[in-house]
Coordinates of C-alpha atoms and ligand atoms in Angstrom, one line a residue:
M210 CA 99.0 79.1 85.3
N211 CA 99.2 79.2 89.2
S212 CA 102.2 78.1 91.0
L213 CA 102.6 75.4 92.6
M214 CA 104.1 76.2 95.8
M215 CA 102.9 75.9 99.2
D216 CA 101.0 79.0 100.1
S217 CA 103.1 78.6 103.8
Q218 CA 102.6 82.0 105.8
L219 CA 105.9 83.8 106.9
T220 CA 105.4 84.2 110.8
I221 CA 107.3 85.0 113.8
T222 CA 105.4 81.5 115.2
S223 CA 108.1 79.9 112.2
I224 CA 111.0 81.3 113.3
M225 CA 110.4 79.7 117.1
K226 CA 108.9 76.5 115.9
H227 CA 112.1 76.6 113.9
A228 CA 114.4 77.9 116.7
D229 CA 113.1 74.8 119.2
R230 CA 112.9 71.9 116.6
L231 CA 116.5 72.3 115.6
N232 CA 118.3 75.1 118.2
G233 CA 116.5 74.2 121.4
N234 CA 120.0 73.9 123.0
S235 CA 121.0 77.3 121.9
E236 CA 121.6 79.6 125.4
I237 CA 120.8 82.9 125.7
V238 CA 122.8 84.2 128.5
S239 CA 120.9 87.4 130.7
V240 CA 122.4 90.0 132.9
T241 CA 118.7 91.7 134.5
A242 CA 117.8 93.1 137.6
D243 CA 117.2 90.3 139.9
N244 CA 120.3 87.8 138.3
P245 CA 123.6 89.1 137.2
N246 CA 124.3 85.4 135.3
H247 CA 121.2 84.1 133.8
R248 CA 121.3 80.8 131.7
Y249 CA 118.9 78.7 130.0
S250 CA 118.4 77.0 126.6
Y251 CA 116.2 78.1 123.9
K252 CA 113.9 75.0 124.8
D253 CA 113.4 76.3 128.0
A254 CA 113.0 79.5 126.8
F255 CA 110.0 78.6 124.3
R256 CA 108.4 76.1 127.0
R257 CA 107.9 79.4 129.3
V258 CA 106.6 81.3 126.1
R259 CA 103.9 78.4 125.2
Q260 CA 103.5 79.1 129.8
L261 CA 103.2 82.9 129.1
A262 CA 100.8 82.9 125.8
N263 CA 98.3 80.7 128.2
A264 CA 98.4 83.2 131.0
M265 CA 98.2 85.9 128.4
Q266 CA 94.7 84.2 127.2
T267 CA 94.2 83.7 130.8
V268 CA 93.7 87.4 132.1
G269 CA 91.7 88.2 128.5
F270 CA 94.2 89.1 126.2
K271 CA 92.7 89.1 122.2
P272 CA 94.4 89.0 118.9
G273 CA 94.9 92.8 117.8
D274 CA 95.4 94.0 121.5
R275 CA 98.8 95.7 121.8
I276 CA 100.9 94.5 124.7
A277 CA 103.8 97.4 126.1
T278 CA 106.8 96.3 127.0
L279 CA 109.1 98.7 129.3
A280 CA 112.5 96.8 128.9
W281 CA 116.1 96.8 129.0
N282 CA 117.3 93.3 127.1
D283 CA 117.0 89.8 129.2
Y284 CA 115.4 86.8 129.2
R285 CA 112.3 87.3 130.1
H286 CA 112.1 91.1 127.4
F287 CA 112.7 88.0 125.0
E288 CA 109.8 85.5 125.9
L289 CA 107.5 88.6 125.2
Y290 CA 108.1 89.3 122.0
Y291 CA 107.1 85.5 121.4
A292 CA 104.5 85.1 123.1
I293 CA 102.5 87.7 122.5
S294 CA 103.3 88.1 119.0
C295 CA 102.9 84.6 118.1
S296 CA 99.7 84.8 119.7
G297 CA 98.6 87.6 117.3
Q298 CA 99.3 90.5 119.9
V299 CA 101.4 93.0 119.3
C300 CA 104.0 93.4 121.2
H301 CA 104.7 97.2 121.6
T302 CA 108.2 98.0 122.7
I303 CA 108.8 101.7 124.3
N304 CA 111.8 103.4 124.8
P305 CA 112.1 103.7 128.9
R306 CA 114.7 106.9 128.2
L307 CA 111.9 109.0 126.5
F308 CA 110.4 111.8 128.8
A309 CA 107.3 110.8 131.0
E310 CA 104.9 112.6 129.1
Q311 CA 106.3 111.1 125.5
I312 CA 105.7 107.5 127.0
A313 CA 102.2 108.5 128.2
F314 CA 101.4 109.4 124.7
I315 CA 102.4 106.1 123.3
I316 CA 100.8 104.3 126.0
N317 CA 97.0 106.1 125.3
H318 CA 98.3 106.2 120.9
A319 CA 98.7 102.4 120.7
E320 CA 95.9 102.0 123.4
D321 CA 97.8 99.5 124.5
K322 CA 96.3 97.4 127.4
W323 CA 98.8 95.3 129.4
V324 CA 101.7 96.9 130.6
F325 CA 105.1 94.4 131.0
T326 CA 107.7 96.5 132.5
D327 CA 111.0 95.6 134.4
P328 CA 110.9 96.6 138.0
L329 CA 113.2 99.6 137.6
F330 CA 110.3 101.4 136.1
V331 CA 107.1 100.9 138.6
P332 CA 108.2 104.1 140.0
L333 CA 108.0 105.9 136.7
L334 CA 104.7 103.8 135.6
E335 CA 102.9 104.9 139.3
Q336 CA 103.6 108.1 138.7
L337 CA 101.5 108.1 135.0
Q338 CA 99.4 105.5 135.9
E339 CA 96.5 107.5 136.3
R340 CA 97.0 108.6 132.8
L341 CA 96.6 105.8 131.4
P342 CA 93.0 105.0 131.4
A343 CA 92.7 102.4 129.0
V344 CA 95.5 100.2 130.5
Q345 CA 94.2 97.4 132.4
G346 CA 97.1 95.2 134.2
Y347 CA 100.9 95.3 134.9
V348 CA 103.0 92.7 134.9
V349 CA 106.5 93.5 136.9
M350 CA 109.2 91.3 135.3
T351 CA 110.8 89.8 138.0
D352 CA 110.1 86.9 140.5
K353 CA 108.2 86.5 143.9
Q354 CA 111.2 87.8 145.6
H355 CA 112.1 90.8 143.9
M356 CA 109.3 91.7 143.4
P357 CA 108.8 95.7 145.0
Q358 CA 106.0 96.9 146.8
T359 CA 103.3 99.1 144.1
S360 CA 100.7 101.4 144.0
L361 CA 100.1 99.7 140.5
A362 CA 96.2 98.8 139.8
N363 CA 96.3 95.2 139.1
A364 CA 99.8 94.2 139.4
H365 CA 101.2 91.1 139.1
C366 CA 104.6 89.3 139.7
Y367 CA 105.9 87.9 136.4
E368 CA 107.1 84.1 137.7
T369 CA 103.7 83.8 139.2
F370 CA 101.5 85.0 136.6
I371 CA 103.1 82.0 134.2
A372 CA 104.1 79.8 137.4
D373 CA 101.1 77.5 137.1
Q374 CA 99.9 77.8 133.6
P375 CA 100.5 74.2 131.3
D376 CA 103.5 74.3 128.4
T377 CA 101.7 73.4 126.2
F378 CA 100.0 76.4 123.8
D379 CA 97.5 75.7 120.4
W380 CA 99.7 78.6 118.3
P381 CA 96.4 80.2 116.0
D382 CA 97.6 80.4 112.1
L383 CA 98.2 83.8 111.4
D384 CA 98.1 86.0 108.2
E385 CA 101.7 86.6 107.5
N386 CA 100.3 89.9 106.7
S387 CA 99.0 91.0 110.2
P388 CA 101.3 93.4 112.8
S389 CA 103.7 91.4 114.9
S390 CA 105.1 94.7 116.4
M391 CA 105.3 97.7 116.8
C392 CA 107.7 101.1 117.9
Y393 CA 107.3 104.3 117.7
T394 CA 110.0 106.7 116.5
S395 CA 111.8 109.0 119.1
G396 CA 110.2 112.4 117.2
T397 CA 113.1 114.2 117.6
T398 CA 110.3 116.7 115.6
G399 CA 106.7 116.6 116.7
D400 CA 105.1 113.7 118.4
P401 CA 106.5 110.3 118.7
K402 CA 105.6 107.9 115.5
G403 CA 104.1 104.5 115.0
V404 CA 105.7 102.6 113.0
V405 CA 103.7 98.8 112.9
Y406 CA 105.8 95.5 111.9
S407 CA 104.1 92.5 110.4
H408 CA 105.0 88.9 110.6
R409 CA 106.4 88.8 107.0
S410 CA 108.2 91.7 107.5
T411 CA 109.9 90.5 110.2
V412 CA 110.1 87.4 109.2
L413 CA 112.4 89.2 105.7
H414 CA 113.9 91.4 107.4
S415 CA 115.5 89.2 109.6
L416 CA 116.3 86.5 106.5
V417 CA 118.3 89.4 104.6
A418 CA 120.0 90.7 107.4
S419 CA 121.7 87.4 108.6
F420 CA 123.0 87.1 105.1
P421 CA 126.9 87.1 105.1
D422 CA 127.2 90.3 103.3
A423 CA 125.0 92.0 106.2
M424 CA 125.2 90.8 110.0
N425 CA 127.0 87.3 108.8
L426 CA 125.4 85.4 111.4
S427 CA 125.4 81.5 112.1
A428 CA 124.5 78.4 114.3
N429 CA 128.1 78.7 115.2
D430 CA 127.8 82.6 116.7
V431 CA 127.5 84.3 119.8
I432 CA 125.4 87.2 119.2
M433 CA 125.3 89.8 121.8
P434 CA 122.8 93.1 120.9
V435 CA 123.7 95.8 122.8
V436 CA 121.4 97.5 120.5
P437 CA 118.5 97.9 122.7
M438 CA 115.2 95.2 122.2
F439 CA 113.0 98.4 123.3
H440 CA 114.3 99.8 120.0
V441 CA 113.4 98.5 115.9
N442 CA 113.2 95.0 118.1
A443 CA 117.0 95.3 118.7
W444 CA 118.1 95.2 114.9
G445 CA 116.0 92.0 114.3
T446 CA 118.7 90.1 116.6
A447 CA 115.7 88.5 118.8
Y448 CA 114.6 86.9 115.5
N449 CA 117.2 85.8 113.5
G450 CA 119.6 85.1 116.0
P451 CA 116.9 82.2 116.6
M452 CA 116.5 81.2 112.8
V453 CA 119.9 80.8 112.3
G454 CA 120.4 79.6 115.8
A455 CA 123.4 81.5 117.7
K456 CA 123.4 81.9 121.7
L457 CA 122.3 85.3 122.8
V458 CA 123.5 86.7 125.3
F459 CA 121.9 89.9 126.6
P460 CA 123.6 92.4 128.5
G461 CA 120.2 93.7 130.6
P462 CA 120.7 97.5 132.0
K463 CA 124.3 97.7 131.4
M464 CA 124.3 98.7 128.0
A465 CA 127.3 101.0 127.8
D466 CA 129.0 100.1 130.5
G467 CA 132.6 99.1 129.5
E468 CA 133.7 96.7 132.1
T469 CA 130.4 94.5 132.0
L470 CA 130.2 94.0 128.3
T471 CA 134.1 92.9 127.9
R472 CA 133.1 90.6 130.8
L473 CA 130.4 89.6 128.9
I474 CA 132.2 88.9 126.1
N475 CA 135.3 87.0 127.4
N476 CA 132.8 84.5 129.6
E477 CA 130.5 83.5 126.5
K478 CA 132.8 84.2 123.7
V479 CA 130.5 85.9 122.2
S480 CA 131.7 86.3 118.4
C481 CA 129.1 89.3 117.1
A482 CA 128.2 92.2 119.0
L483 CA 125.5 95.0 117.5
G484 CA 125.0 98.6 119.1
V485 CA 125.5 102.2 118.4
P486 CA 129.0 104.4 118.2
T487 CA 128.7 105.2 121.9
V488 CA 128.9 102.1 123.2
W489 CA 132.1 101.2 121.5
L490 CA 133.3 104.0 122.5
A491 CA 132.6 103.1 125.5
L492 CA 133.9 99.6 125.7
V493 CA 137.1 100.7 124.1
D494 CA 138.0 103.7 126.8
Y495 CA 137.4 100.0 128.9
L496 CA 139.7 98.0 127.7
N497 CA 142.0 100.7 126.9
R498 CA 142.4 102.2 130.3
S499 CA 142.3 98.1 132.1
G500 CA 144.6 96.5 129.0
E501 CA 141.6 93.7 128.6
T502 CA 141.4 92.2 125.5
V503 CA 138.5 90.6 123.5
E504 CA 139.7 88.0 121.6
S505 CA 136.5 86.2 120.4
L506 CA 134.4 89.1 119.5
K507 CA 135.7 89.8 115.5
N508 CA 132.4 91.5 113.9
V509 CA 131.1 94.8 115.5
V510 CA 127.8 95.6 113.6
V511 CA 127.8 99.7 114.1
G512 CA 125.3 101.5 112.9
G513 CA 122.1 104.2 114.3
A514 CA 124.7 106.8 113.2
A515 CA 128.1 107.4 111.8
C516 CA 131.2 105.6 113.1
P517 CA 134.2 107.7 113.5
L518 CA 137.7 106.1 112.0
S519 CA 139.1 106.6 115.1
L520 CA 136.8 104.1 116.7
M521 CA 137.5 101.4 114.2
K522 CA 141.1 102.1 114.0
E523 CA 141.1 101.3 117.6
M524 CA 139.1 98.4 117.4
D525 CA 141.3 97.5 114.4
K526 CA 144.1 96.9 117.5
Q527 CA 141.2 94.8 119.1
G528 CA 141.6 92.1 116.1
V529 CA 137.8 93.7 116.0
R530 CA 136.5 94.6 112.6
M531 CA 133.3 97.2 113.0
N532 CA 130.8 97.0 110.1
V533 CA 128.9 100.1 109.8
A534 CA 125.2 99.7 109.0
W535 CA 122.6 102.1 108.0
G536 CA 118.6 101.7 108.8
M537 CA 116.0 103.5 110.7
T538 CA 112.5 102.5 112.8
E539 CA 110.4 102.8 109.6
M540 CA 112.8 100.2 108.1
S541 CA 112.7 97.4 110.4
P542 CA 115.8 98.9 110.3
L543 CA 117.8 97.1 107.9
G544 CA 118.9 99.2 104.3
C545 CA 122.8 99.3 103.8
C546 CA 125.6 97.1 105.1
N547 CA 129.1 98.0 105.0
T548 CA 131.4 94.2 104.7
P549 CA 134.7 94.0 103.5
M550 CA 135.3 92.9 99.7
D551 CA 137.5 91.1 97.9
W552 CA 138.5 94.8 95.2
M553 CA 138.9 96.5 98.5
Q554 CA 142.3 95.0 99.4
D555 CA 143.9 96.8 96.8
L556 CA 143.1 99.8 97.8
S557 CA 145.5 102.2 100.0
E558 CA 145.4 102.4 103.2
Q559 CA 143.4 106.1 103.1
E560 CA 140.8 104.4 99.8
F561 CA 140.1 101.8 102.2
D562 CA 139.3 104.2 105.5
V563 CA 137.3 106.4 102.7
Q564 CA 135.4 103.5 101.9
R565 CA 134.8 101.5 105.7
V566 CA 133.0 104.6 107.0
K567 CA 130.8 104.5 104.5
A568 CA 127.5 102.9 105.0
G569 CA 127.7 100.2 103.0
R570 CA 125.8 98.9 100.6
L571 CA 122.3 98.1 99.8
V572 CA 120.5 94.8 101.1
Y573 CA 118.5 92.3 99.0
G574 CA 114.9 93.4 99.4
V575 CA 115.3 97.5 99.6
E576 CA 115.3 99.9 97.0
M577 CA 116.9 103.1 96.9
K578 CA 117.3 106.2 95.0
I579 CA 118.6 110.1 96.2
V580 CA 116.9 113.3 95.0
D581 CA 117.7 116.5 94.5
A582 CA 114.7 119.3 95.6
D583 CA 112.7 118.9 92.7
N584 CA 112.6 115.0 93.0
N585 CA 115.5 114.4 89.7
E586 CA 117.3 111.4 90.3
L587 CA 120.8 112.3 91.3
P588 CA 123.3 109.9 89.6
W589 CA 125.6 107.3 91.7
D590 CA 128.4 109.2 91.3
A591 CA 129.9 110.0 95.2
V592 CA 129.9 113.2 94.7
S593 CA 126.0 114.2 93.6
S594 CA 123.9 114.4 97.5
G595 CA 120.7 114.2 98.0
T596 CA 117.3 113.2 99.7
L597 CA 117.4 109.5 100.2
L598 CA 114.5 107.3 99.3
V599 CA 113.9 103.7 99.9
K600 CA 110.7 101.3 99.3
G601 CA 110.9 97.5 99.7
P602 CA 108.8 95.1 102.2
W603 CA 110.2 95.7 105.0
V604 CA 109.8 99.7 104.9
C605 CA 106.8 101.2 107.0
S606 CA 104.1 102.6 104.0
A607 CA 102.0 104.7 106.5
Y608 CA 102.4 105.6 110.7
Y609 CA 100.0 104.4 113.1
K610 CA 96.5 106.2 113.4
L611 CA 98.1 108.5 110.9
D612 CA 95.8 109.9 108.3
K613 CA 98.3 111.7 106.4
P614 CA 99.2 110.5 103.3
L615 CA 103.0 109.4 104.1
L616 CA 104.8 108.3 100.9
D617 CA 104.9 110.1 97.5
K618 CA 103.3 109.0 94.0
D619 CA 105.1 106.3 93.5
G620 CA 105.5 104.6 96.8
W621 CA 108.7 106.0 98.0
F622 CA 109.2 106.3 101.3
N623 CA 112.1 109.8 102.2
T624 CA 114.2 109.1 105.0
G625 CA 115.3 112.5 105.6
D626 CA 118.9 111.5 105.4
M627 CA 120.8 113.4 102.9
A628 CA 123.3 110.8 101.3
A629 CA 125.7 110.6 98.5
I630 CA 126.1 106.7 96.6
D631 CA 129.4 105.8 95.1
K632 CA 129.4 103.6 91.3
Y633 CA 130.0 100.5 93.6
G634 CA 126.7 101.2 95.2
Y635 CA 128.6 102.4 98.8
V636 CA 126.1 105.2 100.3
T637 CA 127.4 107.8 102.7
I638 CA 125.2 109.7 104.7
T639 CA 126.1 113.2 104.6
D640 CA 123.3 114.5 107.0
R641 CA 119.6 114.0 108.7
V642 CA 118.1 117.1 106.0
K643 CA 117.3 118.6 109.6
D644 CA 120.6 118.9 110.9
V645 CA 122.2 119.9 107.2
I646 CA 124.6 123.0 107.8
K647 CA 124.0 125.3 105.1
S648 CA 126.6 128.1 104.7
G649 CA 127.0 130.7 101.8
G650 CA 124.2 128.3 100.3
E651 CA 126.5 125.1 100.4
W652 CA 126.0 122.3 102.7
I653 CA 128.6 121.1 104.8
S654 CA 128.4 117.3 106.2
S655 CA 128.5 117.8 109.4
I656 CA 129.0 114.2 110.2
E657 CA 132.3 114.4 108.0
V658 CA 133.8 117.1 110.9
E659 CA 132.6 115.6 113.7
N660 CA 134.6 111.8 112.3
A661 CA 138.0 114.4 111.0
A662 CA 137.9 116.1 115.1
M663 CA 137.4 112.6 116.6
A664 CA 141.0 111.6 114.8
H665 CA 142.5 114.0 117.4
P666 CA 143.5 112.0 119.9
D667 CA 142.6 114.7 122.8
V668 CA 139.0 114.1 121.8
Q669 CA 136.6 112.1 123.6
E670 CA 133.7 112.6 121.8
A671 CA 132.6 115.1 118.9
A672 CA 129.7 117.5 117.7
V673 CA 128.9 119.4 114.8
I674 CA 126.6 122.3 114.8
G675 CA 125.0 124.9 112.2
V676 CA 125.4 128.2 114.4
P677 CA 123.2 131.7 112.5
D678 CA 126.5 133.8 110.6
P679 CA 125.6 137.2 109.6
K680 CA 127.8 136.6 106.5
W681 CA 127.2 133.3 105.7
T682 CA 123.9 132.0 106.6
E683 CA 125.2 129.3 109.0
R684 CA 129.0 128.2 110.1
P685 CA 130.0 125.2 112.0
L686 CA 130.2 125.0 115.6
L687 CA 132.5 121.9 116.7
I688 CA 131.4 120.8 120.6
V689 CA 134.1 118.5 122.1
I690 CA 134.2 116.6 125.2
P691 CA 137.7 116.5 125.8
R692 CA 139.6 113.6 126.8
E693 CA 139.4 112.7 130.7
G694 CA 142.7 114.2 131.6
V695 CA 144.0 116.1 129.1
E696 CA 144.9 119.9 128.3
A697 CA 142.9 120.1 124.8
N698 CA 143.9 123.1 123.3
K699 CA 141.4 124.4 120.2
D700 CA 144.2 125.5 117.8
S701 CA 145.2 122.2 118.1
I702 CA 141.9 120.3 116.9
L703 CA 140.6 122.7 114.5
Q704 CA 144.5 122.3 112.8
S705 CA 143.9 118.7 112.7
L706 CA 141.5 119.3 110.1
Q707 CA 143.5 120.5 107.8
G708 CA 143.6 118.8 105.1
K709 CA 141.0 116.5 106.1
I710 CA 137.7 118.4 104.8
A711 CA 137.2 120.8 102.8
K712 CA 138.5 124.1 104.0
W713 CA 135.7 126.1 104.2
W714 CA 133.9 123.3 106.3
I715 CA 136.7 123.7 109.1
P716 CA 135.0 125.1 112.4
E717 CA 136.3 128.8 113.0
D718 CA 135.4 127.6 116.5
C719 CA 135.3 125.0 119.1
A720 CA 133.8 125.0 122.6
F721 CA 134.7 122.9 125.5
V722 CA 131.8 120.4 127.1
S723 CA 131.9 118.2 129.9
E724 CA 129.0 116.4 128.8
I725 CA 127.4 116.2 125.2
P726 CA 123.0 115.3 125.3
H727 CA 122.0 111.5 123.3
T728 CA 118.9 111.0 122.2
A729 CA 117.0 108.2 124.0
T730 CA 118.5 105.8 121.4
G731 CA 122.1 107.3 122.5
K732 CA 122.4 109.7 119.9
I733 CA 123.9 113.1 120.0
S734 CA 120.8 115.0 120.0
K735 CA 122.0 118.1 117.9
K736 CA 118.3 119.7 118.5
D737 CA 119.1 119.9 122.3
L738 CA 122.5 121.1 121.2
R739 CA 121.2 123.7 118.8
Q740 CA 119.4 125.2 122.3
Q741 CA 122.4 124.9 124.4
F742 CA 124.1 127.1 121.4
A743 CA 121.4 129.4 120.5
D744 CA 123.2 131.9 121.6
H745 CA 127.0 131.2 120.6
S746 CA 128.9 133.6 119.4
L747 CA 131.5 132.8 116.7
Q748 CA 135.1 133.3 118.6
Ligands
ADP105 P1 115.8 108.0 116.3 O1 117.3 108.5 115.3 O2 114.2 108.9 115.8 O3 115.6 107.5 117.1 P2 116.4 105.6 113.9 O4 116.8 105.7 115.2 O5 114.9 105.1 113.6 O6 115.5 107.4 114.9 O7 117.1 106.8 113.4 C1 117.5 106.6 112.5 C2 118.1 107.5 112.0 O8 120.3 106.7 112.0 C3 119.0 107.5 109.7 O9 117.6 108.4 109.5 C4 120.1 108.3 110.2 O10 120.2 109.6 110.4 C5 120.5 107.6 111.3 N1 121.6 106.3 110.8 C6 121.7 105.6 111.2 N2 122.3 104.2 110.7 C7 123.8 105.7 110.3 C8 124.5 105.3 110.2 N3 124.8 104.2 109.3 N4 125.7 106.1 109.6 C9 125.0 107.6 110.0 N5 123.6 108.2 110.3 C10 122.7 106.9 110.4

């Protein structure tokens, strides 16, 4: 017997058509290099998407071509997401903060045919273009008035590129399994690796990410992705925003600027914002200094790195609930979300805090297990910590052009994270496997030590790495940026960890720095810290 349901394909085109028809009046507000306050409707956006698709066809884009973007979050980037993927090309978003060599590697490895770029990155591309033989042309995402002088070969101005194009386009019927977009992982080890998303994986991820116990999105929301559109499709918000019909607010290059974020939140009545902890540290710091508030903001999805409890408490004071999420580029990115459950109301404040900093519960669609070094499955008892494996329709099965099998024989993907899972299914990420500190044969969770240190009032930011120790092989070293204007005291900070973490996890030493290196996606770069402190001798 066969099912009698229609074989409708799950494509990004279906999201676009739905949003155009049903949510056409929802607004998209952007900060761009040429306009700090650009606003238009979904209807306007998709009209320009059709013009863009026509322009792409005119210059010869073919199905399957990889088209690169080097751009911040704004409406033109949004238009590219839809015009490229819905006309059968692959939207390859590139992180412009990577080293120039990595960007050249990525463009060549993906064999990108054209590059769309913010004016900001034109000098970078000019310097690289000799090394990008496959690139046929460049489009600078600006208008004629702001178009920079450039030595880029076959360079176009975005607004001129689309200006005279018809605003109707016959969208192709795409197979839901065809590639829609790609994103390279930042390559903390080895060369960056390409993750290729499909229309189907994108639609399924968008549906589930919108659930009430995930990002909790509705047509009444105003969503501000402060996670870049060059990083895992801004965690899917450029798709699930239109899917539910929410207003979108794009902060452009002003991602970590507390003042701009506050202005956008208040002017546009942002209700839901998403980003890594560093961004929210900047926001809280600005709010505390200025005395301003963010009344409309209710739901902040924080992920990409562990969120310090102290940051959550600061945001509580602003009436903002921080919902932790966990995922990765290879998972589109969503795996887990931590939203408040009714039963948590009966917990003591301390128990509640323990629960809320966790990475959350698995969303429907992803399966997970934790295993020991011999691949034996570990119990969900909150204490057994092992390597986290996942599978699901939006988890990658291979890296682009890498022949090495990625999955184990049962189809599990190794996330490279260490985790413990409690009986309710709440996941605690204890570390990345490569950042784990092994002291006297036992693991120390750098994340938990960092979290405890962040609670000290003099600590602006904290990181913990393992440094060699003759007796214990490795011991944790706490590295701290003191809060501005305070005379931070090492003993006071180390003392404050007593009772918060296991005694033998407490570092013997604390180093003060004025800066902690971050990766291109805004996370603490443990690799760089380990290099920086390679010769450090513990006091
Ligand atoms: P990269 O950091 O290499 O750019 P991703 O952005 O894909 O790659 O990062 C995914 C990793 O970020 C996860 O494997 C995990 O180590 C870390 N991460 C993401 N969310 C959380 C979280 N809520 N708590 C702790 N770590 C997290």
